[in-house]
Coordinates of C-alpha atoms in Angstrom, one line a residue:
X1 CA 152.0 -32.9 90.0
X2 CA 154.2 -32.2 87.0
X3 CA 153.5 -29.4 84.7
X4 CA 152.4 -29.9 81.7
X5 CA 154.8 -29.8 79.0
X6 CA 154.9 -26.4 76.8
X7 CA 153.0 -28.7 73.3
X8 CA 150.0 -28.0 75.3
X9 CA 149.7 -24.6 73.9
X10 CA 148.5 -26.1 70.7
X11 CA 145.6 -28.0 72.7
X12 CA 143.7 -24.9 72.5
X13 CA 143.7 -24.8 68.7
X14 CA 140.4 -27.1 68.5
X15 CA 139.1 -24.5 69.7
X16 CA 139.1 -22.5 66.9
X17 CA 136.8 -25.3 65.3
X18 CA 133.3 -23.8 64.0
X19 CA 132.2 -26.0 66.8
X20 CA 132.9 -23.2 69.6
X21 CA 132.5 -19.8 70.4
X22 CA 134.0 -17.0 72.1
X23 CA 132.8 -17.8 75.0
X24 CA 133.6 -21.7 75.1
X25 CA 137.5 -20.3 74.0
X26 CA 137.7 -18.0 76.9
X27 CA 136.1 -20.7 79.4
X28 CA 139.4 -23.0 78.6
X29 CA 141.9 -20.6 78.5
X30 CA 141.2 -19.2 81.7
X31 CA 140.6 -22.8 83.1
X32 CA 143.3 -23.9 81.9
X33 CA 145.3 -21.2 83.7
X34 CA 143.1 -21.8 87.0
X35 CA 144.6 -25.9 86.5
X36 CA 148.0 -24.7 86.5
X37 CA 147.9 -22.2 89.4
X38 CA 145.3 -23.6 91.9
X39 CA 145.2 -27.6 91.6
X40 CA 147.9 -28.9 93.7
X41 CA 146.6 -32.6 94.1
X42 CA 148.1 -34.8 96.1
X43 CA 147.7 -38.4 94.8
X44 CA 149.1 -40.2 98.3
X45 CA 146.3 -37.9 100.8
X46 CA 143.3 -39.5 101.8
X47 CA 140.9 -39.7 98.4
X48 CA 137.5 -38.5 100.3
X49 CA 139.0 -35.4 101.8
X50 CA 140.8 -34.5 98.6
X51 CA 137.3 -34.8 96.4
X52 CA 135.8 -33.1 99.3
X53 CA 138.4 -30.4 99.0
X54 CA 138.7 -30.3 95.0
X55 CA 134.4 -29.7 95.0
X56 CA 134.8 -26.6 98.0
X57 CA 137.7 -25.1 96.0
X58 CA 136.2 -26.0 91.7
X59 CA 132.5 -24.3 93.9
X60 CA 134.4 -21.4 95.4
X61 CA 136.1 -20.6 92.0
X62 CA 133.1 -20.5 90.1
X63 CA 133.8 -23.2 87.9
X64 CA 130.8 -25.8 89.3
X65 CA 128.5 -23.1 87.8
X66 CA 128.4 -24.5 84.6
X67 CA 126.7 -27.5 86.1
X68 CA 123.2 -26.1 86.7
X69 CA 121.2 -23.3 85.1
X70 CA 121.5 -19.6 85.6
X71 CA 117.7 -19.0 87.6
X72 CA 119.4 -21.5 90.2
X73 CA 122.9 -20.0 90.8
X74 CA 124.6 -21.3 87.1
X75 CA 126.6 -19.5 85.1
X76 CA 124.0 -19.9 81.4
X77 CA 120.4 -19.9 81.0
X78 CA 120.2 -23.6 80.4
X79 CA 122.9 -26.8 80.1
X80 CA 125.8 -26.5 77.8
X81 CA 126.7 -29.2 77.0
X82 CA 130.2 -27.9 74.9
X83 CA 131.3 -25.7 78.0
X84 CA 130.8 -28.6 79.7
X85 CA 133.1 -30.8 77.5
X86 CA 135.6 -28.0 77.2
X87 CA 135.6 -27.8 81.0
X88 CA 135.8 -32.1 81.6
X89 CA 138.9 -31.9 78.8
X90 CA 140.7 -29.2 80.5
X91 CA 140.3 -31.0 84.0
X92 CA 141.2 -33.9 83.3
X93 CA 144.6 -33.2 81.0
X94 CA 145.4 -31.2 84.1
X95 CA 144.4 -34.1 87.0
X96 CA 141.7 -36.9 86.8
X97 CA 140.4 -36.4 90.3
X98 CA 140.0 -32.8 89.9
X99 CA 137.5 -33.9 86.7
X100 CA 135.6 -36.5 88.8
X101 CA 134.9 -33.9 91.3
X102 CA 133.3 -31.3 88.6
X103 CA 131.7 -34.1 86.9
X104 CA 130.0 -36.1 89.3
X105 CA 128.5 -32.2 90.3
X106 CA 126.5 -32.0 87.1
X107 CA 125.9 -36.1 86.8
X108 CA 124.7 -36.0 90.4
X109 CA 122.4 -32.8 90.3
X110 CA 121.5 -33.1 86.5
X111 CA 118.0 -35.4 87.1
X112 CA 117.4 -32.8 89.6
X113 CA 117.9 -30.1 86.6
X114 CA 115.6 -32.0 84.4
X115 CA 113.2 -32.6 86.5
X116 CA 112.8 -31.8 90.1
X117 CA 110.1 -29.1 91.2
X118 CA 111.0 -25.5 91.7
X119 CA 111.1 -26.0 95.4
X120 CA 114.0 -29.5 94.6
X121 CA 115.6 -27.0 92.6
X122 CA 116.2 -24.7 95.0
X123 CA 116.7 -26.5 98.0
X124 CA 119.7 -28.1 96.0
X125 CA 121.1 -26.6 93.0
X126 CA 122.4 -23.5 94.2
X127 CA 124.1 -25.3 97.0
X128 CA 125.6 -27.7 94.0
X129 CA 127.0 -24.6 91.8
X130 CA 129.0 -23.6 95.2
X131 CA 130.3 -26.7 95.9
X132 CA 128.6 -26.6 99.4
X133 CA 126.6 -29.5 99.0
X134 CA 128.1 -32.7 97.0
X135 CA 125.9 -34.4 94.2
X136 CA 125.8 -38.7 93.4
X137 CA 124.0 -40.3 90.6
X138 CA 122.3 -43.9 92.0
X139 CA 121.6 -46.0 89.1
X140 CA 123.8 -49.2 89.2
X141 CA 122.4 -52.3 91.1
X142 CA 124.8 -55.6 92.1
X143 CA 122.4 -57.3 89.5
X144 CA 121.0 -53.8 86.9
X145 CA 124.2 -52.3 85.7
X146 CA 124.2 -51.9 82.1
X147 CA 120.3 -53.5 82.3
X148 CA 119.0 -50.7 83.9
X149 CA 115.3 -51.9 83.3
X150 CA 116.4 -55.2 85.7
X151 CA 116.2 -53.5 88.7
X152 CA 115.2 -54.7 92.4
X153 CA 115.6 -51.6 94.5
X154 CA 111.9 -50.6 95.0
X155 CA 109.7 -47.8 96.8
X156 CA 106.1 -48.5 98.1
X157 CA 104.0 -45.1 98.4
X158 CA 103.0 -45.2 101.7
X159 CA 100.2 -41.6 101.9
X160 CA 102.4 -39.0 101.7
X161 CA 105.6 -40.5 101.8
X162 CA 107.9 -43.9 99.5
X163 CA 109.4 -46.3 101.7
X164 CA 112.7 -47.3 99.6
X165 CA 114.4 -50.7 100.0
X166 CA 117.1 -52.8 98.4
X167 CA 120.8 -51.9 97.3
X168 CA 122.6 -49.7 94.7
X169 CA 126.2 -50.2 94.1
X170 CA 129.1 -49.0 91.9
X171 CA 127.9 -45.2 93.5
X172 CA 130.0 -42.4 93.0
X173 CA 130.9 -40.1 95.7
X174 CA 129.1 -42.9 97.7
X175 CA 129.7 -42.0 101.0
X176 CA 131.0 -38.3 101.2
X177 CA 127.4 -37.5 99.0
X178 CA 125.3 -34.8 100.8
X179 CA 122.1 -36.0 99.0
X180 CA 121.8 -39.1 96.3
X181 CA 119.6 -39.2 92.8
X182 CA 117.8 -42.5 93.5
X183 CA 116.6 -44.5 91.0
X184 CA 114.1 -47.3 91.9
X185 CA 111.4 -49.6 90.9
X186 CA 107.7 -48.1 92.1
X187 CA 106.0 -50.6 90.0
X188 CA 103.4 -48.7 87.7
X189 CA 104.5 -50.6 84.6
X190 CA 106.3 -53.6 83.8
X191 CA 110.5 -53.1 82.7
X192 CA 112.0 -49.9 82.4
X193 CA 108.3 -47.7 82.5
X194 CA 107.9 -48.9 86.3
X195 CA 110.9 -46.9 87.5
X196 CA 111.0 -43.8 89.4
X197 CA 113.5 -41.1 90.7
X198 CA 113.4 -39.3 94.4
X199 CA 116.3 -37.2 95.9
X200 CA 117.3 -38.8 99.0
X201 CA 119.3 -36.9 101.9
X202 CA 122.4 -38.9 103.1
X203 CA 121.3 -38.7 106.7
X204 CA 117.5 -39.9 105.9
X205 CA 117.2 -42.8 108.8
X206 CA 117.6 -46.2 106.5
X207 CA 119.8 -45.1 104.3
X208 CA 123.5 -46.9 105.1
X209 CA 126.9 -47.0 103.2
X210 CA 127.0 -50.6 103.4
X211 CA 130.5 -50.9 102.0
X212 CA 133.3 -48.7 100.6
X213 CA 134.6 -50.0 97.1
X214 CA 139.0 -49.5 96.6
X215 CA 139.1 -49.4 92.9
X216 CA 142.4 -48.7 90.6
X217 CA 141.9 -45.2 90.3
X218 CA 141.2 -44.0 93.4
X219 CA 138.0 -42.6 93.9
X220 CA 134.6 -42.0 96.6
X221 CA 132.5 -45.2 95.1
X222 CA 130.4 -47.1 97.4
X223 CA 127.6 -49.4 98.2
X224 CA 124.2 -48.3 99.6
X225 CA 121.5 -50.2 101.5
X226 CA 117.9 -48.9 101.7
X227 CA 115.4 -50.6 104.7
X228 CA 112.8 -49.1 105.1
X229 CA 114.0 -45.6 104.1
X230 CA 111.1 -43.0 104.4
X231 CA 111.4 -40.1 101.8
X232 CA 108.4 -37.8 101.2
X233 CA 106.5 -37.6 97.8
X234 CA 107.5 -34.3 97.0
X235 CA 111.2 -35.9 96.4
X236 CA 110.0 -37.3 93.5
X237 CA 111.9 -36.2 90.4
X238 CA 109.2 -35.6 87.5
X239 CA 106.1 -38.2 87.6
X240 CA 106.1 -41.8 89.1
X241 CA 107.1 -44.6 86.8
X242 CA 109.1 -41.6 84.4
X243 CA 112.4 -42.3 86.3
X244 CA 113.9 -44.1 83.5
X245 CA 113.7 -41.3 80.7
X246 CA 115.0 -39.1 83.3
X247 CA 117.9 -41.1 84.0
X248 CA 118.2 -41.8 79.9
X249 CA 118.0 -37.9 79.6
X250 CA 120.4 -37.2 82.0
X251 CA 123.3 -39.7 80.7
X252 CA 121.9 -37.9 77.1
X253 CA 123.7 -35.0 78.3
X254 CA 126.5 -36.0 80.3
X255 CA 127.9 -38.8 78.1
X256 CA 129.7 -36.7 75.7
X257 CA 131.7 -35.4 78.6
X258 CA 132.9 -38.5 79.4
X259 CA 134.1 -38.5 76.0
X260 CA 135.8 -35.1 76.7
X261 CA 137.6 -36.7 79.8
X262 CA 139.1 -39.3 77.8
X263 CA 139.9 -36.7 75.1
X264 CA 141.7 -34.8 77.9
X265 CA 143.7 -38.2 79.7
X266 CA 144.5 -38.5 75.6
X267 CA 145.9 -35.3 75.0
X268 CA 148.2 -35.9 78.2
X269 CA 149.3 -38.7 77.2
X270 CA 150.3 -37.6 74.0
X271 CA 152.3 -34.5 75.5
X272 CA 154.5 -36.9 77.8
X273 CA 155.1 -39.3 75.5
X274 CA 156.0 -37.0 73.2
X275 CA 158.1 -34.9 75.2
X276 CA 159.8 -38.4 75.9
X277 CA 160.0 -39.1 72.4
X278 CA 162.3 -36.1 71.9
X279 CA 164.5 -36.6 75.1
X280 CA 164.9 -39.9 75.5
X281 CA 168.5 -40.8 73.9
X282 CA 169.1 -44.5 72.8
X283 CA 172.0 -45.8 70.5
X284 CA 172.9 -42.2 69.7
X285 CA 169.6 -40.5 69.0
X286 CA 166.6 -39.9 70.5
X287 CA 163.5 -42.0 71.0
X288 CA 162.2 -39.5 68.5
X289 CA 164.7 -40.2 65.3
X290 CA 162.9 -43.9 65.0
X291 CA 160.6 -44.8 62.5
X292 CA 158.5 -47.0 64.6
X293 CA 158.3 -44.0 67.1
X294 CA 157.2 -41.8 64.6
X295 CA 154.3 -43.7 63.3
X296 CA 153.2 -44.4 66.8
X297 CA 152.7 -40.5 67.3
X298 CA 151.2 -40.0 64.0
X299 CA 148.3 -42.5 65.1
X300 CA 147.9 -41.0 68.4
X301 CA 147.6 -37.3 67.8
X302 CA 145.1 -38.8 64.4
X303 CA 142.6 -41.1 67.4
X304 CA 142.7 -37.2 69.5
X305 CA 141.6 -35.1 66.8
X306 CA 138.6 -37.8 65.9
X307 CA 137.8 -38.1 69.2
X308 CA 138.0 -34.6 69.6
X309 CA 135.2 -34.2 66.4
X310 CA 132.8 -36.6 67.2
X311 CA 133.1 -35.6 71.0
X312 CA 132.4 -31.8 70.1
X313 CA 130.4 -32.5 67.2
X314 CA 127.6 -34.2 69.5
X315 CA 127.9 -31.3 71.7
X316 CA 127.0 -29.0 69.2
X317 CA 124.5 -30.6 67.8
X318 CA 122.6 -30.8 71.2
X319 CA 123.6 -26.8 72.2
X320 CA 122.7 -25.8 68.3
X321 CA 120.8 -27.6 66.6
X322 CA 118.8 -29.1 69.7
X323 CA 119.3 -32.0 68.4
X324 CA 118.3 -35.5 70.2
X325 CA 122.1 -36.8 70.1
X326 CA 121.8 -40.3 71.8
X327 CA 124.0 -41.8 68.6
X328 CA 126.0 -39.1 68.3
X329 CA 127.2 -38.9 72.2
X330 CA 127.3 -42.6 72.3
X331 CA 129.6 -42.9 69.5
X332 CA 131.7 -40.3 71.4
X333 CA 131.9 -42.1 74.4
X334 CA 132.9 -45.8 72.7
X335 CA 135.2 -43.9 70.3
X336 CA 137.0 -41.5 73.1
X337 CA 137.3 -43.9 75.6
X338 CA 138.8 -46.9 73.7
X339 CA 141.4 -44.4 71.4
X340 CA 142.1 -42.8 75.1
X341 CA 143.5 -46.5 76.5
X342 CA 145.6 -46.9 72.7
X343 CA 146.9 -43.7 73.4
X344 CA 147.5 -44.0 76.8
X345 CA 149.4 -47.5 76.4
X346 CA 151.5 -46.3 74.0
X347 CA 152.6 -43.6 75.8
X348 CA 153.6 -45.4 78.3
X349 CA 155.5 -48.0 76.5
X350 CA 157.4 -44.9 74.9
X351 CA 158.8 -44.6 78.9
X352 CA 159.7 -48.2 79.7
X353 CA 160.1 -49.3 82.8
X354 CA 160.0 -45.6 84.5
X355 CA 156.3 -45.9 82.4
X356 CA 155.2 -48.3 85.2
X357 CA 156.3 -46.7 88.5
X358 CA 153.6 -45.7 90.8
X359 CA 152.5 -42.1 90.9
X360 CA 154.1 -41.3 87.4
X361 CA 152.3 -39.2 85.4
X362 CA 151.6 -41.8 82.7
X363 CA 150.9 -44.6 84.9
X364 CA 148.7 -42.5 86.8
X365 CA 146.7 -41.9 83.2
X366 CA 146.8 -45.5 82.4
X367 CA 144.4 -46.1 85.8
X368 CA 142.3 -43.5 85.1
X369 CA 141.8 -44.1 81.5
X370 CA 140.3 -47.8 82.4
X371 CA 137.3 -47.2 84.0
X372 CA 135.7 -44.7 81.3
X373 CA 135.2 -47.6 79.1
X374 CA 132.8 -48.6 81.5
X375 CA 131.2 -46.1 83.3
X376 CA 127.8 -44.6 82.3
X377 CA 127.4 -47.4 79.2
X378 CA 130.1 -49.7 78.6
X379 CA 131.6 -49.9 75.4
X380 CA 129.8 -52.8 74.4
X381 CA 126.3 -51.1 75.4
X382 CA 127.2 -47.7 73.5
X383 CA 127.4 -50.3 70.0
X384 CA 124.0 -51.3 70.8
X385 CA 122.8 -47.7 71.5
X386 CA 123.9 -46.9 68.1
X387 CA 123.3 -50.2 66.3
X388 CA 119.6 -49.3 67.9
X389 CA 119.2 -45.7 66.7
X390 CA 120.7 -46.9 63.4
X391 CA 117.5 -49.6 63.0
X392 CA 115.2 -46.9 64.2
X393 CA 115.7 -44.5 61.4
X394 CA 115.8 -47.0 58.5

């Protein structure tokens, strides 16, 4: 891994925004410096053991911490949902895996946060905050991605215990997960109010990785198969048929950060190609001395700062002003995620052909980059979300 070019030291100046405090400034400097010392990534090694790795050594450092809440081994009294934006940015300008590792900690424990019982909570989120145990969200369905409410996967109570069946695909850290969030149907209402959520251990007898998925940007994701998986009652996360608002209220808080991953793949992209910009000597100037190159930059470092504001302005209205932000964070998410790709593109078109080559740092960006705009509410779902919200309030 390259490092990063010396234009990052003006990254940290959104920081000074009224957005942030001390505290949030001090997190990303002396993440930041963690980045460039201790992540040493390599890109060709077998994905699993890496994110396996990357969780041990974010845990060991203290930096999972900021995924669950102080009275559980956390670093603050509650979720910040800034901090962690601040922390996804700086991740993932430094290396994209390193973020999905940190990430998929909070996404994966965050139901968990919201609500498991004390005993859930202790049995797994101290374990989460020291990267001993790893964390997966279980949402997706072959058939119920973006319509969550369309689910099949089911659980029958059965006395004292739910008998889970059926299949959840698309599952991060599928397959090198210590314990899965589950989300499935239990039947107490029609649609989306039938659903319910249950930790499930990874070795719980009926519970299979039924296939690994290879996607561009190489990551854990897998498919799981339930038959006849018994899990007790008391794995239930809040009450039966409340699964959905759980799930809702845990993307409510972690969406914005995907927003802040984008911001950071963004920022990257913007300090290569302009470092390129400036190097990069054709008929007997630089890249730079164009016109057309200059406007280019001018539109990319304008789509990071307003990604940056409506990424951190959603954050703060949740840490603040406790504000319900479902617009807010998904207009961060659509706006982030779709600027990030512009960005990212152009960037590497400022390279050429070296833009293309496997394992550069900008191509590497350009894979990464893609499957944001999907993830967690696709860009077409987050323009309903707000089209929705929108019609509510009028």
């Amino acid at each position: 891994m390259s490092d990063i070019t010396p234009h990052n030291a003006r990254n940290g100046d959104f920081l000074a925004w009224p957005f942030f405090d001390e505290a949030h400034r001090r997190l990303g400097a002396e993440l930041d410096a963690w980045c460039t010392r201790a992540l040493k990534v390599d890109h060709q090694a077998d994905t699993d053991a890496t994110c396996v790795s990357l969780v041990r050594e974010l845990g060991r450092a203290g930096w999972l911490k900021y995924c669950v809440s102080a009275s559980h081994g956390g670093a603050l009294d509650q979720l910040d949902s800034r901090a962690l934006c601040v922390l996804r940015e700086t991740l993932a300008r430094h290396d994209g895996l390193a973020d999905f590792a940190f990430a998929m900690q909070g996404l994966g424990s965050g139901a968990i946060t919201l609500a498991g019982s004390e005993a859930l909570k202790q049995r797994y989120l101290p374990r989460v905050a020291s990267g001993e145990a790893i964390a997966a969200f279980a949402l997706s369905e072959p058939n119920a991605g973006s319509d969550v409410a369309a689910m099949a996967c089911s659980a029958t109570r059965d006395g004292d215990d739910y008998v889970l069946n059926g299949e959840k695909t698309w599952i991060s850290n599928g397959g090198i997960a210590d314990f899965y969030c589950v989300f499935v149907r239990t039947g107490e209402a029609p649609g989306a109010r039938g659903i319910s959520a249950f930790v499930v251990d990874a070795d719980t007898p009926g519970l299979t990785i039924a296939e690994r998925i290879d996607v561009s940007a190489p990551h854990p994701l897998a498919r799981l198969r339930f038959e006849d998986c018994r899990v007790p009652a008391s794995a239930r996360l809040g009450e039966a048929g409340q699964g959905f608002k759980v799930a809702m209220m845990t993307l409510d808080i972690f969406r914005a950060s995907v927003a802040a991953a984008a911001l950071g793949f963004a920022r990257r992209a913007l300090d290569e190609g302009l470092a390129r910009a400036k190097s990069r000597e054709m008929f007997g100037q630089t890249l730079a001395d164009f016109q057309i190159t200059q406007a280019a930059l001018g539109e990319m470092a304008t789509s990071v700062d307003a990604a940056a504001l409506l990424t951190y302005r959603a954050a703060w209205q949740r840490d603040v002003q406790g504000q319900r932000t479902t617009r807010e964070a998904a207009m961060a998410k659509m706006f982030a995620t779709e600027s990030a790709q512009q960005v990212i593109d152009r960037a590497l078109q400022m390279f050429g052909g070296a833009g293309v080559v496997s394992g550069a740092i900008v191509e590497r960006l350009y894979r990464e980059i893609r499957s944001l705009r999907i993830y967690e509410g696709a860009t077409e779902v987050q323009k309903l979300i707000i089209a929705r919200e929108l019609l509510k309030d009028g």
